[in-house]
Tab-separated table of C-alpha atoms in Angstrom:
chain	number	residue	atom	x	y	z
A	1	LYS	CA	-4.323	25.100	-24.240
A	2	ALA	CA	-2.387	23.563	-21.361
A	3	GLY	CA	-4.068	23.845	-17.986
A	4	VAL	CA	-2.732	25.159	-14.714
A	5	THR	CA	0.107	23.060	-13.408
A	6	GLN	CA	1.421	22.804	-9.880
A	7	THR	CA	4.564	21.195	-8.578
A	8	PRO	CA	5.211	19.190	-6.595
A	9	ARG	CA	1.937	17.296	-6.220
A	10	TYR	CA	2.841	15.843	-2.839
A	11	LEU	CA	5.269	16.978	-0.210
A	12	ILE	CA	6.207	15.771	3.243
A	13	LYS	CA	8.135	18.089	5.520
A	14	THR	CA	8.897	18.322	9.214
A	15	ARG	CA	8.106	21.142	11.580
A	16	GLY	CA	10.419	24.079	11.308
A	17	GLN	CA	11.381	23.444	7.707
A	18	GLN	CA	10.412	25.661	4.838
A	19	VAL	CA	8.744	24.787	1.568
A	20	THR	CA	8.304	26.327	-1.869
A	21	LEU	CA	5.402	25.463	-4.124
A	22	SER	CA	5.187	26.366	-7.783
A	23	CYS	CA	2.289	27.228	-10.060
A	24	SER	CA	2.300	27.762	-13.814
A	25	PRO	CA	-0.849	29.482	-15.048
A	26	ILE	CA	-2.621	29.085	-18.338
A	27	SER	CA	-0.773	30.895	-21.079
A	28	GLY	CA	-1.923	34.500	-21.284
A	29	HIS	CA	-3.339	34.608	-17.778
A	30	ARG	CA	-1.764	37.295	-15.655
A	31	SER	CA	-3.473	36.595	-12.354
A	32	VAL	CA	-2.520	33.779	-10.005
A	33	SER	CA	-4.322	33.218	-6.727
A	34	TRP	CA	-3.296	30.825	-3.978
A	35	TYR	CA	-5.652	28.995	-1.624
A	36	GLN	CA	-5.337	26.685	1.338
A	37	GLN	CA	-7.894	23.972	1.903
A	38	THR	CA	-8.097	21.952	5.100
A	39	PRO	CA	-10.794	19.463	6.169
A	40	GLY	CA	-13.874	21.268	7.407
A	41	GLN	CA	-12.699	24.614	6.073
A	42	GLY	CA	-13.597	26.200	2.806
A	43	LEU	CA	-11.084	27.614	0.431
A	44	GLN	CA	-8.970	30.018	2.435
A	45	PHE	CA	-7.533	32.765	0.268
A	46	LEU	CA	-3.810	33.309	0.708
A	47	PHE	CA	-2.885	35.922	-1.876
A	48	GLU	CA	-3.227	36.983	-5.469
A	49	TYR	CA	-0.544	38.152	-7.831
A	50	PHE	CA	-1.194	40.106	-10.985
A	51	SER	CA	1.585	41.116	-13.344
A	52	GLU	CA	4.258	40.402	-10.704
A	53	THR	CA	2.531	42.497	-8.024
A	54	GLN	CA	0.690	41.210	-4.992
A	55	ARG	CA	-2.799	42.581	-5.438
A	56	ASN	CA	-4.628	40.983	-2.530
A	57	LYS	CA	-3.708	39.178	0.625
A	58	GLY	CA	-5.678	36.948	2.963
A	59	ASN	CA	-5.400	36.632	6.720
A	60	PHE	CA	-2.369	34.423	6.986
A	61	PRO	CA	0.781	35.009	9.023
A	62	GLY	CA	3.902	36.421	7.464
A	63	ARG	CA	5.365	32.921	7.231
A	64	PHE	CA	3.333	32.606	4.056
A	65	SER	CA	4.760	34.571	1.166
A	66	GLY	CA	4.693	34.474	-2.573
A	67	ARG	CA	5.964	36.001	-5.717
A	68	GLN	CA	5.238	36.075	-9.406
A	69	PHE	CA	7.702	36.092	-12.233
A	70	SER	CA	7.578	37.934	-15.523
A	71	ASN	CA	6.245	34.827	-17.274
A	72	SER	CA	3.347	34.796	-14.743
A	73	ARG	CA	4.591	31.668	-13.009
A	74	SER	CA	4.148	31.992	-9.282
A	75	GLU	CA	5.759	30.505	-6.229
A	76	MET	CA	4.480	30.282	-2.703
A	77	ASN	CA	6.800	29.876	0.245
A	78	VAL	CA	5.989	28.794	3.770
A	79	SER	CA	8.731	29.185	6.340
A	80	THR	CA	9.000	27.589	9.767
A	81	LEU	CA	6.377	24.992	9.006
A	82	GLU	CA	3.818	24.091	11.657
A	83	LEU	CA	1.649	20.998	11.920
A	84	GLY	CA	-1.399	23.137	11.096
A	85	ASP	CA	0.073	23.996	7.719
A	86	SER	CA	-0.748	20.498	6.505
A	87	ALA	CA	-3.270	21.138	3.767
A	88	LEU	CA	-4.046	21.081	0.098
A	89	TYR	CA	-2.671	24.185	-1.571
A	90	LEU	CA	-4.399	25.199	-4.761
A	91	CYS	CA	-3.480	27.838	-7.224
A	92	ALA	CA	-5.841	29.323	-9.768
A	93	SER	CA	-5.219	31.515	-12.767
A	94	SER	CA	-7.506	33.916	-14.532
A	95	LEU	CA	-7.267	36.487	-17.238
A	96	ARG	CA	-7.966	39.605	-15.226
A	97	GLY	CA	-8.078	38.603	-11.631
A	98	GLY	CA	-9.852	36.423	-9.107
A	99	GLY	CA	-12.558	38.916	-8.285
A	100	SER	CA	-13.475	39.834	-11.800
A	101	TYR	CA	-16.128	38.355	-14.033
A	102	ASN	CA	-13.501	35.983	-15.410
A	103	GLU	CA	-13.648	32.453	-14.133
A	104	GLN	CA	-10.707	30.965	-12.305
A	105	PHE	CA	-8.921	27.866	-13.558
A	106	PHE	CA	-7.537	25.709	-10.806
A	107	GLY	CA	-4.477	23.532	-10.767
A	108	PRO	CA	-4.438	20.010	-9.312
A	109	GLY	CA	-3.028	21.221	-6.019
A	110	THR	CA	-0.065	20.366	-3.832
A	111	ARG	CA	-0.784	18.148	-0.839
A	112	LEU	CA	1.552	19.253	1.960
A	113	THR	CA	1.989	17.096	5.030
A	114	VAL	CA	3.927	18.471	7.973
A	115	LEU	CA	5.174	15.902	10.468
B	1	ILE	CA	-24.671	39.321	5.576
B	2	LEU	CA	-20.951	39.945	5.685
B	3	ASN	CA	-19.802	36.580	4.434
B	4	VAL	CA	-20.864	34.162	1.752
B	5	GLU	CA	-23.100	31.455	3.140
B	6	GLN	CA	-24.221	28.284	1.430
B	7	SER	CA	-27.055	25.978	2.342
B	8	PRO	CA	-27.579	23.198	2.890
B	9	GLN	CA	-24.156	22.043	4.015
B	10	SER	CA	-24.780	18.604	2.514
B	11	LEU	CA	-27.446	16.858	0.526
B	12	HIS	CA	-28.180	13.249	-0.362
B	13	VAL	CA	-30.573	12.609	-3.252
B	14	GLN	CA	-31.571	9.707	-5.428
B	15	GLU	CA	-30.656	9.485	-9.067
B	16	GLY	CA	-33.267	11.327	-11.096
B	17	ASP	CA	-34.203	13.764	-8.330
B	18	SER	CA	-33.968	17.470	-9.005
B	19	THR	CA	-32.266	19.541	-6.384
B	20	ASN	CA	-31.257	23.081	-5.613
B	21	PHE	CA	-29.035	24.912	-3.210
B	22	THR	CA	-28.547	28.471	-2.103
B	23	CYS	CA	-25.694	30.921	-1.949
B	24	SER	CA	-26.207	34.120	0.078
B	25	PHE	CA	-23.840	37.055	-0.288
B	26	PRO	CA	-23.596	40.707	0.766
B	27	SER	CA	-26.009	42.490	-1.582
B	28	SER	CA	-24.628	45.898	-0.678
B	29	ASN	CA	-21.137	44.958	-1.725
B	30	PHE	CA	-21.495	42.956	-4.915
B	31	TYR	CA	-19.809	42.780	-8.313
B	32	ALA	CA	-19.834	39.162	-9.468
B	33	LEU	CA	-20.941	35.746	-8.306
B	34	HIS	CA	-19.042	32.573	-9.207
B	35	TRP	CA	-20.178	28.948	-8.998
B	36	TYR	CA	-17.693	26.074	-9.052
B	37	ARG	CA	-18.008	22.306	-8.922
B	38	TRP	CA	-15.363	20.361	-7.030
B	39	GLU	CA	-15.323	16.622	-7.542
B	40	THR	CA	-13.305	14.407	-5.249
B	41	ALA	CA	-9.678	14.026	-6.346
B	42	LYS	CA	-10.093	16.730	-8.981
B	43	SER	CA	-9.667	20.501	-9.116
B	44	PRO	CA	-12.535	22.977	-8.742
B	45	GLU	CA	-14.085	23.716	-12.100
B	46	ALA	CA	-16.000	26.861	-12.995
B	47	LEU	CA	-19.685	26.471	-13.736
B	48	PHE	CA	-20.957	30.020	-14.007
B	49	VAL	CA	-19.992	33.632	-13.423
B	50	MET	CA	-22.877	36.061	-13.119
B	51	THR	CA	-22.988	39.788	-12.626
B	52	LEU	CA	-26.449	41.100	-13.495
B	53	ASN	CA	-29.563	41.008	-11.337
B	54	GLY	CA	-31.986	38.485	-12.793
B	55	ASP	CA	-29.224	36.729	-14.671
B	56	GLU	CA	-29.897	33.092	-15.415
B	57	LYS	CA	-27.306	30.706	-16.818
B	58	LYS	CA	-27.560	27.117	-17.933
B	59	LYS	CA	-25.117	24.337	-18.701
B	60	GLY	CA	-26.786	21.047	-19.543
B	61	ARG	CA	-28.904	19.991	-16.573
B	62	ILE	CA	-27.426	22.638	-14.292
B	63	SER	CA	-28.722	26.181	-14.100
B	64	ALA	CA	-28.259	29.151	-11.815
B	65	THR	CA	-30.127	32.335	-11.046
B	66	LEU	CA	-28.980	35.554	-9.436
B	67	ASN	CA	-30.781	38.112	-7.278
B	68	THR	CA	-28.359	40.908	-6.465
B	69	LYS	CA	-30.938	43.058	-4.671
B	70	GLU	CA	-31.616	40.488	-1.983
B	71	GLY	CA	-28.208	38.852	-2.172
B	72	TYR	CA	-28.756	35.264	-3.192
B	73	SER	CA	-28.152	32.825	-6.006
B	74	TYR	CA	-29.736	29.439	-6.582
B	75	LEU	CA	-28.090	26.505	-8.304
B	76	TYR	CA	-30.470	23.911	-9.757
B	77	ILE	CA	-29.662	20.426	-10.947
B	78	LYS	CA	-32.395	18.724	-12.934
B	79	GLY	CA	-32.526	14.924	-12.900
B	80	SER	CA	-29.422	14.402	-10.732
B	81	GLN	CA	-26.962	11.756	-11.853
B	82	PRO	CA	-24.252	10.014	-9.799
B	83	GLU	CA	-21.627	11.987	-11.722
B	84	ASP	CA	-23.127	15.187	-10.274
B	85	SER	CA	-21.823	14.138	-6.866
B	86	ALA	CA	-19.428	16.893	-5.835
B	87	THR	CA	-19.051	19.923	-3.621
B	88	TYR	CA	-20.568	23.022	-5.145
B	89	LEU	CA	-18.851	26.252	-4.160
B	90	CYS	CA	-19.957	29.798	-4.668
B	91	ALA	CA	-17.877	32.925	-4.315
B	92	SER	CA	-18.788	36.594	-4.369
B	93	ALA	CA	-16.613	39.452	-5.541
B	94	PRO	CA	-17.143	43.003	-4.241
B	95	PRO	CA	-16.907	46.056	-6.504
B	96	GLY	CA	-13.848	48.222	-6.811
B	97	ASN	CA	-10.318	47.659	-7.911
B	98	ASN	CA	-8.352	44.663	-6.748
B	99	ARG	CA	-11.454	42.710	-5.815
B	100	LYS	CA	-10.968	39.357	-4.159
B	101	LEU	CA	-13.392	36.475	-4.118
B	102	ILE	CA	-15.097	35.612	-0.850
B	103	TRP	CA	-15.831	31.905	-0.782
B	104	GLY	CA	-18.644	29.969	0.817
B	105	LEU	CA	-17.985	26.632	2.514
B	106	GLY	CA	-19.817	24.717	-0.181
B	107	THR	CA	-22.709	22.294	-0.467
B	108	SER	CA	-21.710	18.654	-0.670
B	109	LEU	CA	-24.038	16.715	-2.972
B	110	ALA	CA	-24.210	12.922	-3.047
B	111	VAL	CA	-26.387	11.310	-5.697
B	112	ASN	CA	-27.235	7.693	-5.003
B	113	PRO	CA	-27.744	5.419	-8.019
Protein backbone atom coordinates (compact mmCIF):
# COMPACT_ATOMS: atom_id res chain seq x y z
CA LYS A 1 0.00 0.00 0.00
CA ALA A 2 1.43 3.39 -0.92
CA GLY A 3 1.94 5.75 1.99
CA VAL A 4 0.79 9.31 2.46
CA THR A 5 2.37 11.64 -0.03
CA GLN A 6 2.77 15.39 0.18
CA THR A 7 3.81 17.86 -2.47
CA PRO A 8 5.86 19.88 -2.73
CA ARG A 9 8.45 18.80 -0.17
CA TYR A 10 10.09 22.21 0.03
CA LEU A 11 8.79 25.64 -0.76
CA ILE A 12 10.19 29.14 -0.49
CA LYS A 13 7.81 32.07 -0.69
CA THR A 14 7.88 35.75 0.19
CA ARG A 15 5.62 37.62 2.55
CA GLY A 16 2.24 38.42 1.14
CA GLN A 17 2.19 35.54 -1.32
CA GLN A 18 -0.10 32.59 -1.07
CA VAL A 19 0.70 28.90 -1.15
CA THR A 20 -1.13 25.63 -1.76
CA LEU A 21 0.06 22.34 -0.34
CA SER A 22 -1.23 18.96 -1.40
CA CYS A 23 -1.72 15.69 0.44
CA SER A 24 -2.71 12.31 -0.95
CA PRO A 25 -3.84 9.89 1.75
CA ILE A 26 -3.49 6.16 1.88
CA SER A 27 -5.99 4.49 -0.40
CA GLY A 28 -9.25 3.90 1.43
CA HIS A 29 -8.61 6.48 4.12
CA ARG A 30 -11.29 9.13 4.26
CA SER A 31 -9.82 11.39 6.93
CA VAL A 32 -7.01 13.86 6.33
CA SER A 33 -5.67 16.05 9.10
CA TRP A 34 -3.23 18.92 8.72
CA TYR A 35 -0.65 20.02 11.28
CA GLN A 36 1.89 22.78 11.63
CA GLN A 37 5.14 22.15 13.43
CA THR A 38 7.54 24.92 14.39
CA PRO A 39 10.67 24.69 16.58
CA GLY A 40 9.75 24.55 20.24
CA GLN A 41 6.09 23.92 19.50
CA GLY A 42 4.34 20.61 19.37
CA LEU A 43 2.13 19.55 16.55
CA GLN A 44 -0.41 22.32 16.10
CA PHE A 45 -3.65 21.02 14.64
CA LEU A 46 -4.93 23.01 11.68
CA PHE A 47 -7.99 21.11 10.48
CA GLU A 48 -9.39 17.74 9.59
CA TYR A 49 -11.40 16.76 6.57
CA PHE A 50 -13.55 13.67 6.35
CA SER A 51 -15.42 12.73 3.21
CA GLU A 52 -14.98 16.23 1.74
CA THR A 53 -16.30 17.98 4.87
CA GLN A 54 -14.27 19.92 7.39
CA ARG A 55 -14.90 18.07 10.62
CA ASN A 56 -12.59 19.90 13.01
CA LYS A 57 -10.65 23.11 13.02
CA GLY A 58 -7.77 24.34 15.15
CA ASN A 59 -7.05 27.86 16.34
CA PHE A 60 -5.54 29.33 13.23
CA PRO A 61 -6.53 32.52 11.43
CA GLY A 62 -8.77 32.46 8.40
CA ARG A 63 -5.73 32.78 6.15
CA PHE A 64 -5.38 29.04 6.57
CA SER A 65 -7.96 27.07 4.64
CA GLY A 66 -8.32 23.65 3.16
CA ARG A 67 -10.47 21.37 1.16
CA GLN A 68 -10.84 17.73 0.32
CA PHE A 69 -11.75 16.21 -2.98
CA SER A 70 -13.92 13.21 -3.74
CA ASN A 71 -10.84 11.00 -4.05
CA SER A 72 -9.86 12.06 -0.49
CA ARG A 73 -6.89 14.09 -1.66
CA SER A 74 -6.64 17.29 0.31
CA GLU A 75 -5.17 20.70 -0.24
CA MET A 76 -4.23 23.35 2.25
CA ASN A 77 -3.97 26.99 1.30
CA VAL A 78 -2.31 29.82 3.17
CA SER A 79 -2.96 33.32 1.89
CA THR A 80 -1.04 36.50 2.64
CA LEU A 81 1.94 34.64 3.99
CA GLU A 82 3.71 35.94 7.09
CA LEU A 83 7.20 35.20 8.33
CA GLY A 84 5.69 33.21 11.22
CA ASP A 85 4.12 30.79 8.77
CA SER A 86 7.53 29.27 8.13
CA ALA A 87 7.11 25.73 9.40
CA LEU A 88 6.88 22.08 8.59
CA TYR A 89 3.37 21.22 7.48
CA LEU A 90 2.36 17.62 7.96
CA CYS A 91 -0.70 15.84 6.82
CA ALA A 92 -1.95 12.57 8.24
CA SER A 93 -4.58 10.16 7.03
CA SER A 94 -6.63 7.65 8.93
CA LEU A 95 -9.51 5.36 8.26
CA ARG A 96 -12.12 6.95 10.47
CA GLY A 97 -10.68 10.14 11.77
CA GLY A 98 -7.86 11.63 13.81
CA GLY A 99 -9.59 11.29 17.15
CA SER A 100 -10.72 7.74 16.76
CA TYR A 101 -8.99 4.56 17.82
CA ASN A 102 -7.44 4.37 14.36
CA GLU A 103 -3.83 5.38 14.13
CA GLN A 104 -2.80 8.25 11.91
CA PHE A 105 -0.34 7.80 9.05
CA PHE A 106 1.79 10.83 8.41
CA GLY A 107 3.24 12.11 5.19
CA PRO A 108 6.82 13.36 4.86
CA GLY A 109 5.76 16.97 5.26
CA THR A 110 6.21 20.18 3.32
CA ARG A 111 8.89 22.54 4.61
CA LEU A 112 7.67 26.09 3.96
CA THR A 113 10.04 29.01 4.28
CA VAL A 114 8.66 32.52 4.10
CA LEU A 115 11.19 35.25 3.37
CA ILE B 1 -5.61 18.74 33.51
CA LEU B 2 -7.01 20.42 30.43
CA ASN B 3 -4.16 19.70 28.08
CA VAL B 4 -1.92 16.77 27.32
CA GLU B 5 1.36 17.02 29.18
CA GLN B 6 4.46 14.92 28.68
CA SER B 7 7.42 14.50 30.97
CA PRO B 8 10.29 14.71 30.95
CA GLN B 9 10.81 17.15 28.11
CA SER B 10 14.08 15.45 27.19
CA LEU B 11 16.10 12.48 28.30
CA HIS B 12 19.65 11.29 27.68
CA VAL B 13 20.42 7.65 28.46
CA GLN B 14 23.18 5.19 27.74
CA GLU B 15 22.74 2.27 25.40
CA GLY B 16 21.27 -0.63 27.34
CA ASP B 17 19.46 1.54 29.89
CA SER B 18 15.73 1.11 30.34
CA THR B 19 13.69 4.25 30.42
CA ASN B 20 10.14 5.45 30.72
CA PHE B 21 8.18 8.61 30.20
CA THR B 22 4.77 9.90 31.10
CA CYS B 23 1.80 11.30 29.27
CA SER B 24 -0.93 12.99 31.34
CA PHE B 25 -4.33 13.72 29.84
CA PRO B 26 -7.79 14.86 30.96
CA SER B 27 -9.29 11.76 32.58
CA SER B 28 -12.77 13.24 32.58
CA ASN B 29 -12.75 13.74 28.85
CA PHE B 30 -11.13 10.66 27.38
CA TYR B 31 -11.76 8.28 24.48
CA ALA B 32 -8.39 7.15 23.13
CA LEU B 33 -4.70 7.65 23.72
CA HIS B 34 -2.15 7.57 20.89
CA TRP B 35 1.63 7.20 21.07
CA TYR B 36 3.86 8.13 18.15
CA ARG B 37 7.60 8.03 17.54
CA TRP B 38 9.14 10.82 15.49
CA GLU B 39 12.69 10.29 14.31
CA THR B 40 14.68 13.17 12.91
CA ALA B 41 14.13 13.70 9.18
CA LYS B 42 11.27 11.20 9.15
CA SER B 43 7.51 11.34 9.67
CA PRO B 44 5.78 10.53 12.96
CA GLU B 45 4.98 6.84 13.15
CA ALA B 46 2.24 5.29 15.26
CA LEU B 47 3.32 3.06 18.11
CA PHE B 48 0.13 2.35 20.00
CA VAL B 49 -3.50 3.37 20.29
CA MET B 50 -5.19 2.48 23.56
CA THR B 51 -8.71 2.97 24.79
CA LEU B 52 -9.34 0.75 27.81
CA ASN B 53 -8.30 1.38 31.40
CA GLY B 54 -5.52 -1.02 32.31
CA ASP B 55 -4.65 -1.59 28.68
CA GLU B 56 -1.08 -2.63 28.07
CA LYS B 57 0.50 -2.86 24.62
CA LYS B 58 3.89 -4.06 23.50
CA LYS B 59 5.95 -3.78 20.35
CA GLY B 60 9.39 -5.33 20.65
CA ARG B 61 11.24 -3.55 23.45
CA ILE B 62 8.65 -0.80 23.73
CA SER B 63 5.52 -1.10 25.84
CA ALA B 64 2.83 1.24 27.10
CA THR B 65 0.25 1.21 29.85
CA LEU B 66 -2.91 3.23 30.29
CA ASN B 67 -4.72 4.48 33.39
CA THR B 68 -7.86 6.30 32.28
CA LYS B 69 -9.15 6.89 35.81
CA GLU B 70 -6.18 8.98 36.85
CA GLY B 71 -5.36 10.21 33.37
CA TYR B 72 -1.90 8.98 32.54
CA SER B 73 -0.02 6.63 30.27
CA TYR B 74 3.53 5.36 30.58
CA LEU B 75 5.80 4.43 27.71
CA TYR B 76 8.64 2.05 28.56
CA ILE B 77 11.69 1.23 26.50
CA LYS B 78 13.69 -1.76 27.68
CA GLY B 79 17.40 -1.87 26.86
CA SER B 80 17.50 1.39 24.87
CA GLN B 81 19.39 1.36 21.59
CA PRO B 82 20.74 4.33 19.60
CA GLU B 83 18.02 3.74 17.01
CA ASP B 84 15.43 4.49 19.72
CA SER B 85 16.59 8.10 19.68
CA ALA B 86 13.53 10.11 18.68
CA THR B 87 10.79 12.34 20.00
CA TYR B 88 7.93 10.39 21.49
CA LEU B 89 4.56 12.08 21.19
CA CYS B 90 1.30 11.23 22.84
CA ALA B 91 -2.13 12.50 21.93
CA SER B 92 -5.50 12.15 23.63
CA ALA B 93 -8.88 12.07 21.96
CA PRO B 94 -12.04 13.11 23.84
CA PRO B 95 -15.33 11.22 23.48
CA GLY B 96 -18.13 12.29 21.20
CA ASN B 97 -18.49 12.77 17.51
CA ASN B 98 -15.87 14.59 15.50
CA ARG B 99 -13.19 14.08 18.12
CA LYS B 100 -9.84 15.71 17.52
CA LEU B 101 -6.52 14.66 18.95
CA ILE B 102 -4.91 16.88 21.56
CA TRP B 103 -1.15 16.55 21.31
CA GLY B 104 1.54 16.76 23.94
CA LEU B 105 4.84 18.50 23.22
CA GLY B 106 6.75 15.24 23.26
CA THR B 107 9.69 13.71 25.09
CA SER B 108 12.97 13.86 23.22
CA LEU B 109 15.06 10.75 23.85
CA ALA B 110 18.76 10.53 23.02
CA VAL B 111 20.46 7.17 23.47
CA ASN B 112 24.24 7.36 23.59
CA PRO B 113 26.17 4.36 22.25
